[in-house]
Coordinates of C-alpha atoms and ligand atoms in Angstrom, one line a residue:
Chain A
M1 CA 0.0 0.0 0.0
S2 CA 1.5 3.3 -1.0
A3 CA 1.6 6.2 1.4
P4 CA -1.3 8.7 1.2
I5 CA -0.4 12.1 -0.2
E6 CA 1.0 14.4 2.4
T7 CA -1.6 17.2 2.4
S8 CA 0.4 19.1 5.1
K9 CA 2.9 20.2 2.5
L10 CA 0.9 22.2 0.0
H11 CA 2.4 24.7 -2.4
D12 CA 1.0 27.6 -4.4
C13 CA 2.2 27.0 -8.0
R14 CA 2.4 30.8 -8.5
D15 CA 5.5 30.8 -6.4
A16 CA 7.2 28.2 -8.6
F17 CA 6.1 30.3 -11.7
V18 CA 7.6 33.5 -10.5
S19 CA 10.8 32.1 -9.1
T20 CA 11.4 30.3 -12.3
L21 CA 10.5 33.4 -14.3
E22 CA 12.9 35.5 -12.2
A23 CA 15.8 33.1 -12.7
L24 CA 15.1 33.0 -16.5
G25 CA 14.8 36.7 -16.5
E26 CA 18.3 37.0 -14.9
A27 CA 19.8 35.0 -17.8
D28 CA 17.8 36.5 -20.6
N29 CA 17.1 40.2 -20.9
N30 CA 14.4 39.6 -23.5
I31 CA 12.1 38.0 -20.9
V32 CA 9.4 40.4 -19.9
A33 CA 6.2 40.2 -17.9
V34 CA 2.9 41.9 -19.0
C35 CA 0.0 42.3 -16.6
N36 CA -3.3 44.1 -15.9
D37 CA -3.0 45.7 -12.5
S38 CA -2.3 42.1 -11.3
V39 CA 1.2 42.5 -9.9
G40 CA 0.0 41.2 -6.5
S41 CA -2.3 38.4 -7.7
S42 CA 0.3 37.2 -10.2
K43 CA 3.0 37.5 -7.5
L44 CA 5.2 39.7 -9.8
G45 CA 6.4 42.1 -7.1
N46 CA 9.8 40.6 -7.0
F47 CA 10.2 40.5 -10.7
R48 CA 9.2 44.1 -10.9
D49 CA 11.8 45.0 -8.2
K50 CA 14.5 43.1 -10.0
F51 CA 13.6 44.3 -13.5
P52 CA 11.5 47.4 -13.2
D53 CA 11.6 48.1 -17.0
R54 CA 10.6 44.7 -17.9
L55 CA 7.3 44.6 -15.9
I56 CA 4.8 46.1 -18.2
N57 CA 1.5 46.9 -16.4
V58 CA -1.0 48.1 -19.0
G59 CA -3.7 48.7 -16.3
I60 CA -7.1 47.1 -16.2
A61 CA -7.3 46.4 -19.9
E62 CA -7.0 42.7 -20.9
Q63 CA -7.5 43.1 -24.6
N64 CA -4.8 45.7 -24.7
M65 CA -2.6 43.5 -22.6
V66 CA -2.6 40.5 -25.0
G67 CA -2.2 42.8 -28.0
V68 CA 0.8 44.5 -26.4
G69 CA 2.2 41.0 -25.7
A70 CA 2.0 40.1 -29.3
G71 CA 3.7 43.4 -30.3
L72 CA 6.5 42.8 -27.8
A73 CA 7.0 39.3 -29.3
N74 CA 7.2 40.9 -32.7
G75 CA 10.0 43.2 -31.3
G76 CA 12.0 40.2 -30.1
K77 CA 10.8 39.9 -26.6
T78 CA 9.6 36.8 -24.8
P79 CA 6.5 38.1 -23.0
F80 CA 4.8 36.2 -20.2
V81 CA 1.3 37.8 -20.2
C82 CA -0.2 37.3 -16.8
G83 CA -3.7 37.9 -15.6
A84 CA -6.5 36.3 -13.7
S85 CA -7.4 33.4 -16.1
P86 CA -11.1 34.3 -16.6
F87 CA -10.2 37.8 -17.8
L88 CA -7.1 36.9 -19.7
T89 CA -8.9 34.1 -21.7
G90 CA -12.5 35.4 -21.7
R91 CA -12.0 39.0 -22.3
A92 CA -9.1 38.8 -24.7
L93 CA -10.1 35.7 -26.5
E94 CA -10.2 37.3 -29.9
Q95 CA -6.7 38.9 -29.3
I96 CA -5.5 35.4 -28.3
K97 CA -7.0 34.0 -31.5
A98 CA -5.8 36.6 -34.0
D99 CA -2.8 38.2 -32.5
V100 CA -1.3 35.2 -30.7
A101 CA -2.5 31.9 -32.2
Y102 CA -3.1 32.8 -35.8
S103 CA 0.0 35.0 -35.9
E104 CA 2.0 32.4 -34.1
A105 CA 3.4 35.0 -31.9
N106 CA 5.9 34.0 -29.2
V107 CA 3.5 35.0 -26.4
K108 CA 3.3 32.9 -23.2
L109 CA -0.2 33.4 -21.8
V110 CA -0.3 32.7 -18.0
G111 CA -3.8 32.3 -16.6
I112 CA -3.5 32.9 -12.9
S113 CA -5.9 31.5 -10.3
A114 CA -7.7 29.5 -12.9
G115 CA -10.4 26.9 -12.3
M116 CA -12.4 27.8 -9.2
A117 CA -9.5 29.2 -7.3
Y118 CA -11.4 32.4 -6.7
G119 CA -14.1 30.5 -4.9
E120 CA -16.5 32.8 -3.3
L121 CA -15.9 35.6 -5.8
G122 CA -18.2 33.6 -8.0
A123 CA -18.8 32.5 -11.5
T124 CA -17.5 35.6 -13.2
H125 CA -14.1 34.9 -11.6
H126 CA -14.1 31.2 -12.2
S127 CA -12.1 30.1 -15.1
I128 CA -13.7 26.8 -16.0
E129 CA -14.2 27.4 -19.7
D130 CA -10.5 28.2 -20.5
F131 CA -9.5 24.7 -21.6
A132 CA -12.4 24.6 -24.1
W133 CA -11.8 28.1 -25.4
I134 CA -8.0 27.9 -25.9
R135 CA -8.0 24.3 -26.9
A136 CA -10.2 25.2 -29.8
L137 CA -7.4 27.3 -31.2
P138 CA -4.5 25.9 -33.3
N139 CA -0.9 26.6 -32.3
V140 CA -1.4 27.1 -28.5
P141 CA -0.4 24.3 -26.2
V142 CA -2.8 24.3 -23.2
I143 CA -0.9 23.3 -20.0
A144 CA -2.3 22.8 -16.5
P145 CA 0.6 21.7 -14.2
A146 CA -0.2 19.5 -11.3
D147 CA 2.4 20.8 -8.9
R148 CA 5.2 23.3 -8.4
I149 CA 7.7 21.0 -10.0
E150 CA 5.8 20.7 -13.2
T151 CA 5.0 24.4 -13.1
A152 CA 8.7 25.3 -13.0
A153 CA 9.4 22.8 -15.8
A154 CA 6.6 24.1 -18.0
V155 CA 7.7 27.7 -17.5
K156 CA 11.3 26.8 -18.5
W157 CA 10.0 24.9 -21.5
A158 CA 7.9 27.9 -22.5
A159 CA 10.8 30.3 -22.3
E160 CA 13.1 28.0 -24.3
N161 CA 10.7 27.2 -27.1
E162 CA 9.5 29.7 -29.6
G163 CA 5.8 30.0 -30.1
P164 CA 2.6 30.6 -28.1
C165 CA 1.3 28.6 -25.1
F166 CA -1.2 28.9 -22.3
L167 CA -0.1 28.0 -18.8
R168 CA -3.1 27.5 -16.5
L169 CA -2.1 28.0 -12.9
S170 CA -4.1 27.8 -9.7
R171 CA -3.5 29.4 -6.3
V172 CA -4.9 26.5 -4.4
G173 CA -2.2 24.6 -2.6
V174 CA -1.1 21.3 -4.1
P175 CA 1.5 18.7 -2.8
D176 CA 4.6 17.7 -4.8
L177 CA 3.7 14.8 -7.2
L178 CA 6.4 14.7 -9.9
P179 CA 10.0 13.8 -9.3
A180 CA 12.5 16.6 -8.8
G181 CA 14.3 17.4 -12.0
H182 CA 11.2 16.5 -14.1
V183 CA 11.5 17.8 -17.6
F184 CA 8.3 19.1 -19.3
E185 CA 7.5 17.8 -22.8
P186 CA 4.3 19.1 -24.5
G187 CA 1.8 16.3 -25.3
K188 CA 3.5 13.9 -22.9
A189 CA 1.5 12.6 -19.9
N190 CA 3.0 11.2 -16.8
R191 CA 1.8 8.1 -15.1
L192 CA 1.5 8.9 -11.4
R193 CA 0.4 5.4 -10.4
E194 CA 0.2 2.0 -12.2
G195 CA -3.0 0.0 -12.2
G196 CA -5.0 -2.3 -14.4
D197 CA -8.7 -2.1 -13.4
V198 CA -9.5 1.5 -14.3
T199 CA -7.7 4.7 -15.2
L200 CA -8.1 8.1 -13.7
I201 CA -7.0 11.0 -15.9
A202 CA -6.6 14.4 -14.2
N203 CA -4.5 17.5 -14.2
G204 CA -3.9 20.7 -12.2
V205 CA -5.3 20.6 -8.7
L206 CA -7.3 17.5 -9.5
A207 CA -4.2 15.3 -9.9
H208 CA -3.6 14.8 -6.2
R209 CA -7.3 14.3 -5.6
A210 CA -7.3 11.5 -8.2
L211 CA -4.2 10.0 -6.5
N212 CA -6.0 10.0 -3.2
A213 CA -9.0 8.4 -4.8
A214 CA -6.8 5.7 -6.3
Q215 CA -5.5 4.9 -2.8
L216 CA -9.0 4.6 -1.4
L217 CA -9.8 2.2 -4.3
A218 CA -6.6 0.2 -3.7
D219 CA -7.7 -0.3 -0.1
H220 CA -10.7 -2.1 -1.5
G221 CA -8.7 -4.2 -3.9
I222 CA -9.2 -2.1 -7.0
S223 CA -6.1 -1.3 -9.0
C224 CA -6.3 2.1 -10.4
R225 CA -4.0 3.8 -12.9
V226 CA -3.5 7.5 -12.5
I227 CA -2.4 9.7 -15.3
N228 CA -1.4 13.4 -15.0
M229 CA -2.5 14.9 -18.3
A230 CA -1.1 18.4 -17.9
C231 CA -1.4 19.1 -21.7
V232 CA -4.9 19.2 -22.8
R233 CA -3.7 20.1 -26.2
P234 CA -1.7 18.5 -27.8
I235 CA -3.0 15.6 -25.9
D236 CA -1.1 12.3 -25.3
T237 CA -3.0 10.1 -27.6
D238 CA -0.8 7.0 -27.1
E239 CA -1.2 7.1 -23.3
I240 CA -5.0 7.4 -23.6
I241 CA -5.1 4.5 -26.1
A242 CA -2.9 2.4 -23.7
A243 CA -5.2 3.3 -20.8
A244 CA -8.3 2.3 -22.8
S245 CA -6.9 -1.0 -24.0
E246 CA -5.1 -2.0 -20.8
T247 CA -7.6 -0.9 -18.2
G248 CA -10.8 -0.8 -20.1
A249 CA -12.4 2.2 -18.3
I250 CA -11.5 5.8 -18.0
L251 CA -12.6 8.4 -15.5
T252 CA -11.5 12.0 -16.0
C253 CA -11.4 14.7 -13.3
E254 CA -11.0 18.4 -14.0
E255 CA -11.5 21.8 -12.5
H256 CA -13.5 22.8 -15.6
T257 CA -16.9 22.5 -17.1
I258 CA -17.4 19.0 -18.6
F259 CA -18.3 20.7 -21.8
G260 CA -15.1 20.9 -23.9
G261 CA -12.3 20.4 -21.4
L262 CA -10.0 17.6 -20.5
G263 CA -12.7 14.9 -20.3
S264 CA -14.0 15.9 -23.7
A265 CA -10.4 15.9 -25.2
V266 CA -9.9 12.4 -23.7
A267 CA -13.3 11.2 -25.0
E268 CA -12.4 12.4 -28.5
V269 CA -9.3 10.1 -28.5
V270 CA -11.2 7.2 -27.0
V271 CA -14.1 7.5 -29.5
D272 CA -11.7 7.7 -32.4
H273 CA -9.3 4.9 -31.4
H274 CA -10.5 2.6 -28.7
P275 CA -14.1 3.0 -27.3
V276 CA -14.4 2.0 -23.6
P277 CA -16.8 3.1 -20.8
M278 CA -15.9 6.6 -19.6
K279 CA -17.2 9.1 -17.1
R280 CA -16.2 12.7 -17.0
L281 CA -16.1 14.5 -13.6
G282 CA -16.0 18.3 -13.6
V283 CA -18.4 21.2 -13.3
P284 CA -21.7 19.9 -14.8
G285 CA -22.5 22.8 -17.0
V286 CA -23.7 25.2 -14.4
F287 CA -22.6 28.4 -12.8
A288 CA -21.2 27.4 -9.4
P289 CA -22.9 28.5 -6.2
T290 CA -21.1 30.6 -3.5
G291 CA -18.3 28.6 -1.9
S292 CA -14.6 28.2 -1.6
A293 CA -12.5 26.5 -4.3
N294 CA -12.1 23.2 -2.3
F295 CA -15.7 23.3 -1.2
L296 CA -16.9 23.6 -4.8
L297 CA -14.7 20.7 -6.0
D298 CA -16.2 18.6 -3.2
E299 CA -19.7 19.8 -4.1
F300 CA -19.2 18.8 -7.7
G301 CA -18.3 15.2 -6.8
M302 CA -14.5 15.6 -6.8
A303 CA -13.6 14.8 -3.2
A304 CA -11.4 11.7 -3.2
E305 CA -14.3 9.6 -1.8
S306 CA -16.6 10.8 -4.5
I307 CA -14.1 10.2 -7.3
A308 CA -13.6 6.7 -5.9
D309 CA -17.4 6.2 -5.9
S310 CA -17.6 7.3 -9.6
A311 CA -14.8 4.9 -10.4
R312 CA -16.7 2.0 -8.8
E313 CA -19.8 3.0 -10.7
L314 CA -17.8 3.0 -13.9
L315 CA -16.3 -0.4 -13.2
R316 CA -19.8 -1.8 -13.0
R317 CA -20.4 -0.6 -16.6
K318 CA -17.2 -2.2 -17.8
G319 CA -18.8 -5.6 -17.8
Chain B
M1 CA -34.5 62.8 3.1
S2 CA -32.1 65.4 4.5
P3 CA -28.4 65.2 4.1
E4 CA -28.1 64.7 7.8
E5 CA -30.4 61.6 7.7
L6 CA -28.5 60.3 4.6
R7 CA -25.2 60.6 6.5
K8 CA -26.7 58.5 9.3
I9 CA -27.8 55.8 6.9
A10 CA -24.4 55.8 5.2
N11 CA -22.7 55.5 8.5
W12 CA -24.9 52.5 9.4
I13 CA -24.0 50.9 6.0
R14 CA -20.3 51.4 6.6
K15 CA -20.5 49.8 10.0
R16 CA -22.5 46.8 8.8
D17 CA -20.2 46.4 5.8
L18 CA -17.1 46.5 8.0
Q19 CA -18.6 43.9 10.3
A20 CA -19.5 41.6 7.4
V21 CA -16.0 41.8 5.9
Y22 CA -14.5 41.1 9.3
E23 CA -16.8 38.1 9.9
A24 CA -16.6 36.7 6.4
G25 CA -12.8 37.2 6.2
A26 CA -13.1 38.7 2.8
G27 CA -14.5 41.6 0.8
H28 CA -13.2 44.8 -0.9
I29 CA -13.4 47.2 2.0
G30 CA -11.5 50.1 0.5
G31 CA -13.9 50.5 -2.5
E32 CA -16.9 49.7 -0.4
M33 CA -16.1 52.6 1.9
S34 CA -15.5 54.9 -1.1
V35 CA -18.8 54.1 -2.8
T36 CA -21.1 54.0 0.3
D37 CA -22.2 57.7 0.2
L38 CA -23.0 57.4 -3.5
L39 CA -25.1 54.3 -3.0
T40 CA -26.9 55.8 0.0
A41 CA -27.8 59.0 -2.0
L42 CA -29.1 56.9 -4.9
Y43 CA -31.3 54.5 -2.9
F44 CA -32.5 56.9 -0.2
H45 CA -32.8 60.1 -2.2
T46 CA -32.5 60.0 -5.9
M47 CA -33.9 56.8 -7.3
S48 CA -37.4 55.7 -7.5
V49 CA -37.3 52.0 -6.6
N50 CA -39.7 49.8 -4.7
P51 CA -38.5 46.8 -2.6
D52 CA -42.0 45.3 -2.8
A53 CA -41.9 45.4 -6.6
P54 CA -38.2 45.1 -7.5
L55 CA -38.9 44.5 -11.2
D56 CA -41.4 47.3 -11.6
P57 CA -40.8 48.3 -15.3
Q58 CA -40.9 51.9 -14.4
R59 CA -38.2 51.7 -11.7
D60 CA -34.9 53.6 -11.9
R61 CA -32.0 51.4 -12.5
L62 CA -28.6 51.3 -10.8
V63 CA -25.7 49.2 -12.2
L64 CA -22.8 48.7 -9.8
S65 CA -20.2 48.1 -12.4
K66 CA -17.4 47.9 -9.8
G67 CA -19.0 44.6 -8.8
H68 CA -16.2 43.7 -6.3
T69 CA -17.9 46.1 -3.9
A70 CA -21.1 44.0 -3.9
L71 CA -21.2 43.9 -0.2
A72 CA -21.9 47.7 0.0
L73 CA -24.7 47.1 -2.4
Y74 CA -26.1 44.2 -0.4
V75 CA -26.1 46.2 2.8
T76 CA -27.8 49.1 1.0
L77 CA -30.4 46.9 -0.5
A78 CA -31.0 45.3 3.0
K79 CA -31.4 48.7 4.6
K80 CA -33.8 49.7 1.8
G81 CA -35.8 46.5 2.4
F82 CA -35.0 44.4 -0.7
I83 CA -33.5 41.6 1.4
P84 CA -33.6 40.9 5.1
E85 CA -30.9 42.6 7.2
S86 CA -30.3 39.3 8.9
E87 CA -29.2 37.8 5.5
I88 CA -26.1 40.0 5.4
A89 CA -24.5 37.6 7.9
T90 CA -24.6 34.9 5.1
F91 CA -22.2 36.9 2.9
L92 CA -19.9 34.4 1.1
K93 CA -21.1 31.4 3.1
P94 CA -21.7 28.2 1.1
H95 CA -24.8 28.6 -1.2
S96 CA -25.5 32.1 0.0
R97 CA -27.3 34.4 -2.4
L98 CA -24.7 37.0 -1.4
N99 CA -21.8 36.1 -3.6
G100 CA -18.6 38.1 -3.9
H101 CA -20.1 39.7 -6.9
P102 CA -23.8 40.6 -7.4
N103 CA -26.1 38.2 -9.2
R104 CA -29.5 39.5 -10.5
T105 CA -31.0 36.1 -10.7
K106 CA -30.6 35.7 -6.9
V107 CA -30.7 39.1 -5.3
P108 CA -33.7 41.3 -5.8
G109 CA -32.7 44.8 -6.7
V110 CA -29.6 43.8 -8.6
E111 CA -30.0 44.7 -12.3
T112 CA -27.2 42.8 -14.0
N113 CA -24.4 40.5 -12.9
T114 CA -21.1 42.3 -12.6
G115 CA -17.6 41.3 -11.5
P116 CA -15.4 41.6 -14.6
L117 CA -14.7 45.3 -14.8
G118 CA -15.9 47.4 -17.8
H119 CA -19.2 45.7 -18.3
G120 CA -21.7 47.9 -16.5
L121 CA -21.6 51.0 -18.7
P122 CA -22.4 49.2 -22.0
V123 CA -25.3 47.4 -20.3
A124 CA -26.5 50.7 -18.8
V125 CA -26.4 52.3 -22.3
G126 CA -28.7 49.5 -23.5
M127 CA -31.1 50.1 -20.6
A128 CA -31.2 53.9 -21.3
K129 CA -31.7 53.2 -25.0
A130 CA -34.7 51.0 -24.1
A131 CA -36.2 53.7 -22.0
Q132 CA -35.7 56.2 -24.8
L133 CA -37.4 53.8 -27.3
N134 CA -40.2 53.2 -24.9
G135 CA -40.7 56.9 -24.2
D136 CA -40.4 56.1 -20.5
S137 CA -39.1 58.5 -17.9
W138 CA -37.1 56.2 -15.7
R139 CA -33.4 56.9 -15.3
V140 CA -30.3 54.8 -15.4
F141 CA -27.3 55.2 -13.1
V142 CA -24.1 53.3 -13.3
I143 CA -21.1 53.4 -10.9
T144 CA -17.6 52.5 -12.2
G145 CA -14.3 52.6 -10.4
D146 CA -11.6 54.9 -11.7
G147 CA -9.2 52.1 -12.4
E148 CA -12.1 50.4 -14.2
M149 CA -12.1 53.3 -16.7
Q150 CA -9.0 51.8 -18.1
E151 CA -11.1 49.2 -19.8
G152 CA -11.7 50.1 -23.4
S153 CA -15.3 48.9 -23.4
N154 CA -16.2 51.9 -21.2
W155 CA -15.0 54.3 -23.9
E156 CA -16.9 52.4 -26.6
A157 CA -20.0 52.9 -24.5
I158 CA -19.2 56.5 -23.8
M159 CA -19.2 57.2 -27.5
A160 CA -22.4 55.3 -28.1
A161 CA -24.3 57.1 -25.3
A162 CA -23.4 60.5 -26.7
Q163 CA -24.3 59.4 -30.2
F164 CA -27.7 58.2 -28.9
K165 CA -28.2 61.4 -26.9
L166 CA -29.0 59.4 -23.7
D167 CA -29.8 62.2 -21.3
N168 CA -31.5 59.6 -19.1
L169 CA -28.1 58.0 -18.3
T170 CA -25.8 59.1 -15.5
L171 CA -22.3 57.6 -15.1
I172 CA -20.8 58.1 -11.7
I173 CA -17.1 57.5 -11.5
D174 CA -15.9 56.6 -8.0
H175 CA -12.6 58.5 -8.3
N176 CA -10.7 57.3 -5.3
R177 CA -7.3 57.5 -7.1
L178 CA -6.4 53.9 -6.3
Q179 CA -6.9 50.6 -8.1
Q180 CA -6.0 47.1 -7.0
G181 CA -2.2 47.1 -6.9
A182 CA -1.2 50.8 -7.0
R183 CA -2.3 54.4 -7.5
V184 CA -4.2 55.0 -10.8
A185 CA -1.6 57.7 -11.6
D186 CA 1.2 55.2 -11.3
T187 CA -0.5 52.6 -13.4
N188 CA -2.3 54.0 -16.4
N189 CA -3.2 57.5 -15.5
L190 CA -6.6 58.8 -16.6
A191 CA -6.5 62.1 -14.9
P192 CA -7.9 64.5 -15.6
I193 CA -11.0 62.4 -16.3
A194 CA -13.6 65.2 -16.7
P195 CA -12.2 66.8 -19.9
K196 CA -11.8 63.4 -21.5
V197 CA -15.4 62.4 -21.0
E198 CA -16.5 65.9 -21.9
A199 CA -14.6 65.7 -25.2
F200 CA -16.8 62.7 -26.1
G201 CA -19.9 64.9 -25.9
W202 CA -21.0 64.3 -22.3
M203 CA -22.0 66.8 -19.7
V204 CA -19.6 66.4 -16.8
E205 CA -19.7 67.6 -13.2
E206 CA -17.0 67.1 -10.6
I207 CA -18.1 66.8 -6.9
D208 CA -16.9 65.7 -3.5
G209 CA -18.2 62.2 -3.5
H210 CA -18.6 62.2 0.3
D211 CA -20.7 65.4 0.5
M212 CA -24.3 64.4 0.6
K213 CA -25.6 67.8 -0.6
Q214 CA -23.3 67.8 -3.6
I215 CA -24.1 64.2 -4.5
C216 CA -27.9 64.8 -4.3
K217 CA -27.6 67.9 -6.3
A218 CA -25.5 66.3 -9.0
L219 CA -27.9 63.5 -9.4
A220 CA -31.0 65.6 -9.5
P221 CA -32.9 65.5 -12.8
E222 CA -32.9 69.3 -13.0
T223 CA -29.1 69.2 -13.3
T224 CA -29.0 67.1 -16.5
E225 CA -28.8 68.6 -20.0
T226 CA -31.2 67.7 -22.7
G227 CA -29.7 65.5 -25.3
K228 CA -26.5 64.7 -23.4
P229 CA -25.6 61.8 -21.0
K230 CA -24.2 63.0 -17.7
C231 CA -21.0 62.0 -16.0
V232 CA -20.4 62.8 -12.3
V233 CA -16.8 62.5 -11.4
A234 CA -17.1 61.8 -7.6
H235 CA -13.8 62.6 -5.8
T236 CA -13.7 60.0 -3.1
N237 CA -11.3 58.3 -0.8
K238 CA -10.7 54.6 -0.8
G239 CA -11.4 53.5 2.8
Q240 CA -13.3 56.6 3.6
G241 CA -14.4 56.8 7.3
I242 CA -11.6 54.6 8.7
S243 CA -8.4 56.5 9.2
F244 CA -5.9 53.8 8.6
M245 CA -7.6 52.5 5.5
T246 CA -8.1 55.9 3.9
D247 CA -6.2 56.5 0.7
N248 CA -4.1 53.4 1.4
V249 CA -3.7 50.9 -1.5
A250 CA -3.1 48.0 0.9
W251 CA -6.8 48.1 1.8
H252 CA -8.2 47.2 -1.6
H253 CA -9.2 43.8 -0.3
K254 CA -7.3 43.4 3.0
V255 CA -9.3 42.0 5.9
P256 CA -9.1 43.8 9.3
N257 CA -7.8 41.9 12.3
E258 CA -9.7 42.1 15.6
E259 CA -7.9 45.3 16.7
Q260 CA -8.3 47.0 13.4
F261 CA -12.0 46.0 13.3
R262 CA -12.6 47.5 16.7
Q263 CA -10.7 50.7 15.9
G264 CA -12.7 51.0 12.6
M265 CA -16.0 50.5 14.4
S266 CA -15.1 53.0 17.1
E267 CA -14.1 55.6 14.5
L268 CA -17.4 55.1 12.6
E269 CA -19.3 55.4 15.9
K270 CA -17.6 58.6 16.8
A271 CA -18.2 60.1 13.3
L272 CA -21.9 60.3 14.1
S273 CA -21.7 62.1 17.4
Ligands
TPP1 C1 -11.8 42.6 -16.3 C2 -11.3 42.5 -14.9 N1 -9.9 42.6 -14.8 C3 -9.4 42.6 -13.5 C4 -10.2 42.5 -12.4 C5 -9.6 42.4 -11.0 N2 -9.9 43.6 -10.2 C6 -10.9 43.6 -9.3 S1 -11.0 45.1 -8.6 C7 -9.7 45.7 -9.4 C8 -9.3 47.1 -9.2 C9 -10.4 48.1 -9.5 O1 -10.0 49.4 -9.2 P1 -11.1 50.5 -9.3 O2 -11.9 50.4 -10.6 O3 -10.4 51.8 -9.1 O4 -12.1 50.2 -8.1 P2 -12.0 50.7 -6.6 O5 -10.8 51.5 -6.4 O6 -13.3 51.5 -6.4 O7 -12.0 49.4 -5.7 C10 -9.2 44.8 -10.3 C11 -8.0 45.0 -11.2 C12 -11.6 42.4 -12.7 N3 -12.5 42.2 -11.6 N4 -12.1 42.4 -13.9
MG2 MG1 -10.4 53.2 -7.6

């Protein structure tokens, strides 16, 4: 029996994002940050103090922010465009489409406090449509790291590789899941746990909840594979086909509406290549009620116990 | 209602707001204190609204575009009788109607859901246009933050309102000189706001946004100009009424500790005597 996840050591992935960005900025003058009055919420205070000229705060103006990011990229800079994810992706979606994705501009979009991290601030501040919106666009890898290690690795990858991407970060604490020194590769999932009866696929803050659920299932003799699918696009087709053929059932968990996100992306692969019973956990197509981020995840059936229950239900359909 | 009575109501709203922020452990206290006098004047002096018929088609409309200060609106609506005063204690609790940003489908008196900045004014333009098309006499008020005026959508709406000659529309800018992370002047300066809005064909008036007499006068129908929308630049202080919060950017959404809560309450108590 593997040890349960240590929930006492939780980390805010924003810290890994900014410390990596600062280190990269030290080595490369072209790295700049662009934000929308979000120095505090993006934790860019230190970056600003170190590189005052390279923190470009356009004010509360997200469309302008993304456009400015595209222009900076054209001028040879590597802009990390940071803002609360609902406003970055929702408000500036057309800028993201035309100026970044279509133009293939070297803009790194960083959605801060994505998912339901803003909790009680409500549905306007929840970013649970961003996988669907950005994944619909060509050229923009959509990445939701599971922990601070993967966050740092993804930021490093983004800085070193020309082209757009969307990093989707939470502010809700998560434990370390990936091995130190992990190297990020787009479109490459990581198997967090081996298992043969059913596969749980998750990312972001759901990865550790899925692992906890797998442990609960293991305690009842169910062997559960857990895959961290940080990249919603490009998605790791091989790993999904392997899960379908080797375990015969797939349960997805995401901090996103079930319309068009991780579960949908996995289902597309399953339907095309190897149909097996599936269930998609997420926000069931509603605006969330008032409540904290963790409360809402529990409310929508994504407490470890509920994920385990859904997996059991799915197993019954496996036949 | 006299300015003195309005001041008393505003003082009650500030205290109830402070207590709710303290108890909920969240809120946007700075912007709530700056907008309280404006909300009080609107609901207890200027606007014709009826808590017993919150959707009366002939009602005046208020759009709180700076939706992060929802709590100030909830407390005002409770004081006016739209929701029970006892409900304020549920602010931000699981499944409460009183979310961090106002929701018209849940809270009577709320006209449109706000939270993302730069949405209220375009919606208000649509409302005012509807009244104009109907030949109705109800008025539309919208309150934005000054930082919020950095959103381009506001300026698109400002042009439209002038073009449509919406003299039934009043934009009140809560000009507290601070936004979330810094002073407006140090971020993306808009000052002077008045000539900018005026240049777009609006009638503009600048007032002390904490002086009840000036607020009421600026919102009175006699002080509008036929064929022009009106903008009231209300000079306010973020954290107004609580000394250590006043004009201090740290208090955008900071939560007072027990000592700060007590001091704030006692300052507000004394302000009345
Ligand atoms: C589109 C959008 N971008 C960013 C935010 C985050 N945000 C909430 S309040 C705020 C500052 C608002 O400043 P201001 O308009 O001056 O309001 P006030 O000073 O009255 O609080 C920001 C940036 C938001 N709510 N919506
Ligand atoms: Mg302000």
